[in-house]
PDB file of C-alpha atoms in Angstrom:
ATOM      1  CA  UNK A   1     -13.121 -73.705  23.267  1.00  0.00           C
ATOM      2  CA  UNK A   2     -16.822 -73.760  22.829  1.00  0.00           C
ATOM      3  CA  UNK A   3     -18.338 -76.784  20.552  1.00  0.00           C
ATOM      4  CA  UNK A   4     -20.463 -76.397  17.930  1.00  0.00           C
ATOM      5  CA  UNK A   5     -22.461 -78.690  16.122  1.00  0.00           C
ATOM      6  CA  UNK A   6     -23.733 -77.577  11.994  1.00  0.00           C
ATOM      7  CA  UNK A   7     -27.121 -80.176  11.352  1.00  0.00           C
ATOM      8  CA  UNK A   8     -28.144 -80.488   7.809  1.00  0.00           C
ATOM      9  CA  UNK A   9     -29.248 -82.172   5.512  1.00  0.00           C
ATOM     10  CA  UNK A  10     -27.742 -81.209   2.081  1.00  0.00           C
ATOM     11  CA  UNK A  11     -30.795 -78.779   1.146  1.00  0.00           C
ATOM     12  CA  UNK A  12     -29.644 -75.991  -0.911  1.00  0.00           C
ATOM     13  CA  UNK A  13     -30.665 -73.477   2.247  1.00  0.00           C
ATOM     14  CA  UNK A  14     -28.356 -76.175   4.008  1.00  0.00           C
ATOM     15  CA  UNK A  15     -25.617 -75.178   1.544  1.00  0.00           C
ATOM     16  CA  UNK A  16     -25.967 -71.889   1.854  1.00  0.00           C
ATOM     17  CA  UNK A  17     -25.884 -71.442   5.550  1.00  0.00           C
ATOM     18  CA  UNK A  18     -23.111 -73.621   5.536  1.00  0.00           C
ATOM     19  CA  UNK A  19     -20.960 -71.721   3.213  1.00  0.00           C
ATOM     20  CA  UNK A  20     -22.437 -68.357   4.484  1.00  0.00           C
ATOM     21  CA  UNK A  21     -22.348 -69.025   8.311  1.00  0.00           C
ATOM     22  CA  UNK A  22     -19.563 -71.142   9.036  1.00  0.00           C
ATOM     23  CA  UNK A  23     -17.049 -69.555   7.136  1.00  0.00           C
ATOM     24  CA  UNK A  24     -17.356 -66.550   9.251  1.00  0.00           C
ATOM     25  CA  UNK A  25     -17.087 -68.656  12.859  1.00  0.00           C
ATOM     26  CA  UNK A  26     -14.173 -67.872  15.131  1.00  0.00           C
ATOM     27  CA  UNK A  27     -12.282 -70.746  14.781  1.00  0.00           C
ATOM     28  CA  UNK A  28      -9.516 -70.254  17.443  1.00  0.00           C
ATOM     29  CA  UNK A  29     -12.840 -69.708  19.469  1.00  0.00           C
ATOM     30  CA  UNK A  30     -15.275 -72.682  17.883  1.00  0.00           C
ATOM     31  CA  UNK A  31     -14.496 -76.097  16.534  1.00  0.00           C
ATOM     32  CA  UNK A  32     -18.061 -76.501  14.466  1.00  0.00           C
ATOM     33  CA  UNK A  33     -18.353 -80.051  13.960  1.00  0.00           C
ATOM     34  CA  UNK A  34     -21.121 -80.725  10.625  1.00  0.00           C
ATOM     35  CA  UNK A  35     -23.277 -83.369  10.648  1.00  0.00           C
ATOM     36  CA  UNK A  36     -25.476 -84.714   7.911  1.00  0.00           C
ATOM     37  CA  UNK A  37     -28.744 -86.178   9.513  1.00  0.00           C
ATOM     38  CA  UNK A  38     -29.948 -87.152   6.033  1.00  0.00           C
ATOM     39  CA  UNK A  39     -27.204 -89.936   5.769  1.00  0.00           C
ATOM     40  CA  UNK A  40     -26.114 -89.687   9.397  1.00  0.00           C
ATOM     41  CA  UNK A  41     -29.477 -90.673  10.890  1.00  0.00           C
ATOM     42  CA  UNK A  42     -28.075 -92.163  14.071  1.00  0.00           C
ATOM     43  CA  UNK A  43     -27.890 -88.531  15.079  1.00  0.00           C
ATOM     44  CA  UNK A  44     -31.145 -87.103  15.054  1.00  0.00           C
ATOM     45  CA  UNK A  45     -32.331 -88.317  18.464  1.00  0.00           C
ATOM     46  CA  UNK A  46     -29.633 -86.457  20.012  1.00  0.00           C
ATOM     47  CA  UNK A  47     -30.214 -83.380  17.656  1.00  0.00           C
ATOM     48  CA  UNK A  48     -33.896 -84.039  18.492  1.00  0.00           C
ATOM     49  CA  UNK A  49     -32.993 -83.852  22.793  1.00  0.00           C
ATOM     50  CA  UNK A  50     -31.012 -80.374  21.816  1.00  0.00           C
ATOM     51  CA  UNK A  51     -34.131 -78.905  20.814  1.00  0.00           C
ATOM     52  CA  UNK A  52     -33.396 -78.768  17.106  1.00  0.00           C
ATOM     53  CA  UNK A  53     -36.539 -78.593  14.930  1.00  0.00           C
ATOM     54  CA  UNK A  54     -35.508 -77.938  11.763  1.00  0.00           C
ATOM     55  CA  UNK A  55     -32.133 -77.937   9.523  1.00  0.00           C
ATOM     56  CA  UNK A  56     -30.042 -76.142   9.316  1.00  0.00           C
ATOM     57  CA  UNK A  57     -29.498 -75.184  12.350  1.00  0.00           C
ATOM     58  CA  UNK A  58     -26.187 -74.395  14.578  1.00  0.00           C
ATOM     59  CA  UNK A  59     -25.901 -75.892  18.297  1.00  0.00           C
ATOM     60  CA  UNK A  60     -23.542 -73.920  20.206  1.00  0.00           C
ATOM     61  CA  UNK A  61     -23.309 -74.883  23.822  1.00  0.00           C
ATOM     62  CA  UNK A  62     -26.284 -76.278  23.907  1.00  0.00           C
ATOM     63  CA  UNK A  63     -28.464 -72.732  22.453  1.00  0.00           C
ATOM     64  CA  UNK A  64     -29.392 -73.827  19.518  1.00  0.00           C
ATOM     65  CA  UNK A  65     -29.824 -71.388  16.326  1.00  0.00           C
ATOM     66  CA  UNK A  66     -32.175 -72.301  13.647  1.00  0.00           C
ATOM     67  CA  UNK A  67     -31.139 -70.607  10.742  1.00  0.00           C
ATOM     68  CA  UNK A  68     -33.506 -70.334   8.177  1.00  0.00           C
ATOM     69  CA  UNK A  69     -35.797 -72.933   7.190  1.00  0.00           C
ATOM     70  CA  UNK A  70     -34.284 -75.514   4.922  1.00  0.00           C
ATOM     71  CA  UNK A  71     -36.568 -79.081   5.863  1.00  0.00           C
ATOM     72  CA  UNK A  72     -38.195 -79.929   9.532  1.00  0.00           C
ATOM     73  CA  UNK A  73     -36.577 -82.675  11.330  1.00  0.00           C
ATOM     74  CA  UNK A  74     -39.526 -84.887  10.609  1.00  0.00           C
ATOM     75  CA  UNK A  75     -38.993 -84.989   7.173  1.00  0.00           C
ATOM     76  CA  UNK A  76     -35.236 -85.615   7.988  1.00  0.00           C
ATOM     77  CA  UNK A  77     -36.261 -89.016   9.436  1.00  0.00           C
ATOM     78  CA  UNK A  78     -36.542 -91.731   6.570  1.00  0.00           C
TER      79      UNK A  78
ATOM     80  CA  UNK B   1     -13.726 -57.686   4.890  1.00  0.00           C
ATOM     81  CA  UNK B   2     -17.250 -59.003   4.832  1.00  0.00           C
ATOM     82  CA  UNK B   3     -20.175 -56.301   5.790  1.00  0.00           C
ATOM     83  CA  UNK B   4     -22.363 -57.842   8.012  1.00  0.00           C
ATOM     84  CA  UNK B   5     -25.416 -56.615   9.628  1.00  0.00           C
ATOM     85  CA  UNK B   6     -27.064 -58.359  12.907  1.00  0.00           C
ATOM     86  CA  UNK B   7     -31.330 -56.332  12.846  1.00  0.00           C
ATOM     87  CA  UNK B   8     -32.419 -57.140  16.228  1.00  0.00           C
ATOM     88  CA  UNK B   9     -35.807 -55.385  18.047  1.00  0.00           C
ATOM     89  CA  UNK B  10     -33.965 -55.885  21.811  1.00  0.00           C
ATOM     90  CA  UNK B  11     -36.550 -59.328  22.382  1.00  0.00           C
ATOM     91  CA  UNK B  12     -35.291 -62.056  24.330  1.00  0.00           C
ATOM     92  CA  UNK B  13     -35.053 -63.948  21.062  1.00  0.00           C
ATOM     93  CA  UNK B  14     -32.622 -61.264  19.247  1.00  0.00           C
ATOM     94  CA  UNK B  15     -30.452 -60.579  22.508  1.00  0.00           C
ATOM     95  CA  UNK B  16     -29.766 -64.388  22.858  1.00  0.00           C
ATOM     96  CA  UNK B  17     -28.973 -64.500  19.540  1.00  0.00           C
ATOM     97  CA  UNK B  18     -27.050 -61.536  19.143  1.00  0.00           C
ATOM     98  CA  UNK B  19     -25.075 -62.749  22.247  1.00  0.00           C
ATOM     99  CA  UNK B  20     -24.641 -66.376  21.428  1.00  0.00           C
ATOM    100  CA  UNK B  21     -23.852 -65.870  17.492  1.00  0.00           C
ATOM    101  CA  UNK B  22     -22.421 -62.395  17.296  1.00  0.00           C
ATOM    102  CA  UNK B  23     -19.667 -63.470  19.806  1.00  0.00           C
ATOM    103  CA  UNK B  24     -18.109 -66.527  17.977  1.00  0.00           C
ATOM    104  CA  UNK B  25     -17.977 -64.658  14.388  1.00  0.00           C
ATOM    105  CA  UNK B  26     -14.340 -64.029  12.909  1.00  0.00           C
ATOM    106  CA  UNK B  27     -13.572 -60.074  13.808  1.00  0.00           C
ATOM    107  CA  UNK B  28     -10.475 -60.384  11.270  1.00  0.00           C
ATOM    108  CA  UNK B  29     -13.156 -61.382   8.386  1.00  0.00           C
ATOM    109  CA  UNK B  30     -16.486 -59.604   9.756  1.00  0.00           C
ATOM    110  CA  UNK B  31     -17.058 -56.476  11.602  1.00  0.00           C
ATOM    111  CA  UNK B  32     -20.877 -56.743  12.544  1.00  0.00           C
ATOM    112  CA  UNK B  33     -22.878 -53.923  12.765  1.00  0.00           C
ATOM    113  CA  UNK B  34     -25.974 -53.521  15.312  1.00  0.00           C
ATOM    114  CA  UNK B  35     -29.280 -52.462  14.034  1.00  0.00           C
ATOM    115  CA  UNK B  36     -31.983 -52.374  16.567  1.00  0.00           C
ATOM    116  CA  UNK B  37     -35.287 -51.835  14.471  1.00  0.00           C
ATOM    117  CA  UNK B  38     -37.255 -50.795  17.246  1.00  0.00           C
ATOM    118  CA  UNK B  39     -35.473 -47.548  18.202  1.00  0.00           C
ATOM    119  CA  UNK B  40     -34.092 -47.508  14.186  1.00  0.00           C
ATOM    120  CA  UNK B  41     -37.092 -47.246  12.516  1.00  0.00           C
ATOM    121  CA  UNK B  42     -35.632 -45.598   9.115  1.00  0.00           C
ATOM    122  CA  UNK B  43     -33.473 -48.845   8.882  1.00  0.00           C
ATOM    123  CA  UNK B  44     -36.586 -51.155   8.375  1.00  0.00           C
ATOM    124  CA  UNK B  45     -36.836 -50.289   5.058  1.00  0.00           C
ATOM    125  CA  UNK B  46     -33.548 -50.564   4.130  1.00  0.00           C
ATOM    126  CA  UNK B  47     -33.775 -54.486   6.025  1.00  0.00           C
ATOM    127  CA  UNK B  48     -37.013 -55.229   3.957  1.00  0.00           C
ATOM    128  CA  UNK B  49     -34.958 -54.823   0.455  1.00  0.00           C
ATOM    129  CA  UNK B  50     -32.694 -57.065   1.049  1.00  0.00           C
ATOM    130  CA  UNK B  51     -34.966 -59.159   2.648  1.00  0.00           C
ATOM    131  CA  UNK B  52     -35.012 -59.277   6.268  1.00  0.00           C
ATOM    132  CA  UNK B  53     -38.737 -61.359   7.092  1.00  0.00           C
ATOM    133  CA  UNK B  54     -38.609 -61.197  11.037  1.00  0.00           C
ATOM    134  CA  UNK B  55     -35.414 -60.289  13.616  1.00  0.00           C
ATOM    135  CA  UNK B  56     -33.243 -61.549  14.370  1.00  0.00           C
ATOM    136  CA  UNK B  57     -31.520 -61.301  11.298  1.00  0.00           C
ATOM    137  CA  UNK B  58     -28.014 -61.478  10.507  1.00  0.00           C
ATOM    138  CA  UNK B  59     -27.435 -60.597   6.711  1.00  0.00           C
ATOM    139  CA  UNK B  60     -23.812 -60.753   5.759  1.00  0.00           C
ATOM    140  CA  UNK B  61     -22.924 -59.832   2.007  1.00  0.00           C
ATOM    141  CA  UNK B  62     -26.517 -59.360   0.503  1.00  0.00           C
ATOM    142  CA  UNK B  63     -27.238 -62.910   2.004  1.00  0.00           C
ATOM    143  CA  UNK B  64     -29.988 -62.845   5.126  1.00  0.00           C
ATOM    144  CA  UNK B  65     -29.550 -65.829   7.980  1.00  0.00           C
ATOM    145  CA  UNK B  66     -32.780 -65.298   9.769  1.00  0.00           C
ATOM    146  CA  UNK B  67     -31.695 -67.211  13.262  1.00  0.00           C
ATOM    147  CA  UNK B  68     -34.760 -68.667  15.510  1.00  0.00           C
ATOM    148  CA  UNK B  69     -37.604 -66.417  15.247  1.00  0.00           C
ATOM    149  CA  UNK B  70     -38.462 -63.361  17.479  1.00  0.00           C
ATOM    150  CA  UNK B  71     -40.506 -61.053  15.807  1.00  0.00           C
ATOM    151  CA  UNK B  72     -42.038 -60.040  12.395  1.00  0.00           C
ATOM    152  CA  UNK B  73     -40.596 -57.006  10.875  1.00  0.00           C
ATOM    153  CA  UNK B  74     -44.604 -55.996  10.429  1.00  0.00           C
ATOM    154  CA  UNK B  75     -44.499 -56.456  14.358  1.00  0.00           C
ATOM    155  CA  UNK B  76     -41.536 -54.045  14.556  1.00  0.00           C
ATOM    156  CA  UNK B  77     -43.092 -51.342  12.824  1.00  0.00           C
ATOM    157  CA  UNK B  78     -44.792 -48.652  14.875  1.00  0.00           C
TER     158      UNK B  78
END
């Protein structure tokens, strides 16, 4: 089982990837786990070491997938 | 079934993606189709209505995921 992480932050392009993407995902192949950075802030140093640079994006196995551009990572940070 | 389209132009960006994402979506909801603009040239127009900015590009129902960036469909076109 590979793991999968879903950063966002509750933009509407968020949202959308969200519904659009992770409804599709394998998941007998894929756990994703989601994580809101905007209210889960303790996490962006660690999506930060991934290599994520903007939300949303989708970390699987470590290859991370930005996926459209919703809000940078900087503006994440409050 | 969802349609679902992965444009690609066979750049390190688009075969990472293509490899990494295109492996973990649901075959019992999606079946993916593989567009390589590069060789596919009469497809670019078709990815450019529905709005396909740069590859790789996954659009599934009408909706486009552009995931990392690897080339501008302007680049793609000979």
């Amino acid at each position: 089982m590979s793991k999968a992480i879903f950063y966002h932050a509750g933009c509407p392009v968020c949202v959308e990837a969200e519904q659009g993407v992770l409804d599709y995902l394998d998941k007998s192949k894929i756990t994703p786990e989601v994580v809101h950075l905007g209210t889960d802030q303790d996490r962006i140093e660690e999506a930060e070491k991934v290599g994520v640079k903007s939300v949303p994006a989708l970390v699987i196995d470590e290859n991370v997938y930005h996926i459209n551009f919703g809000a940078s990572l900087a503006d994440v940070k409050r």
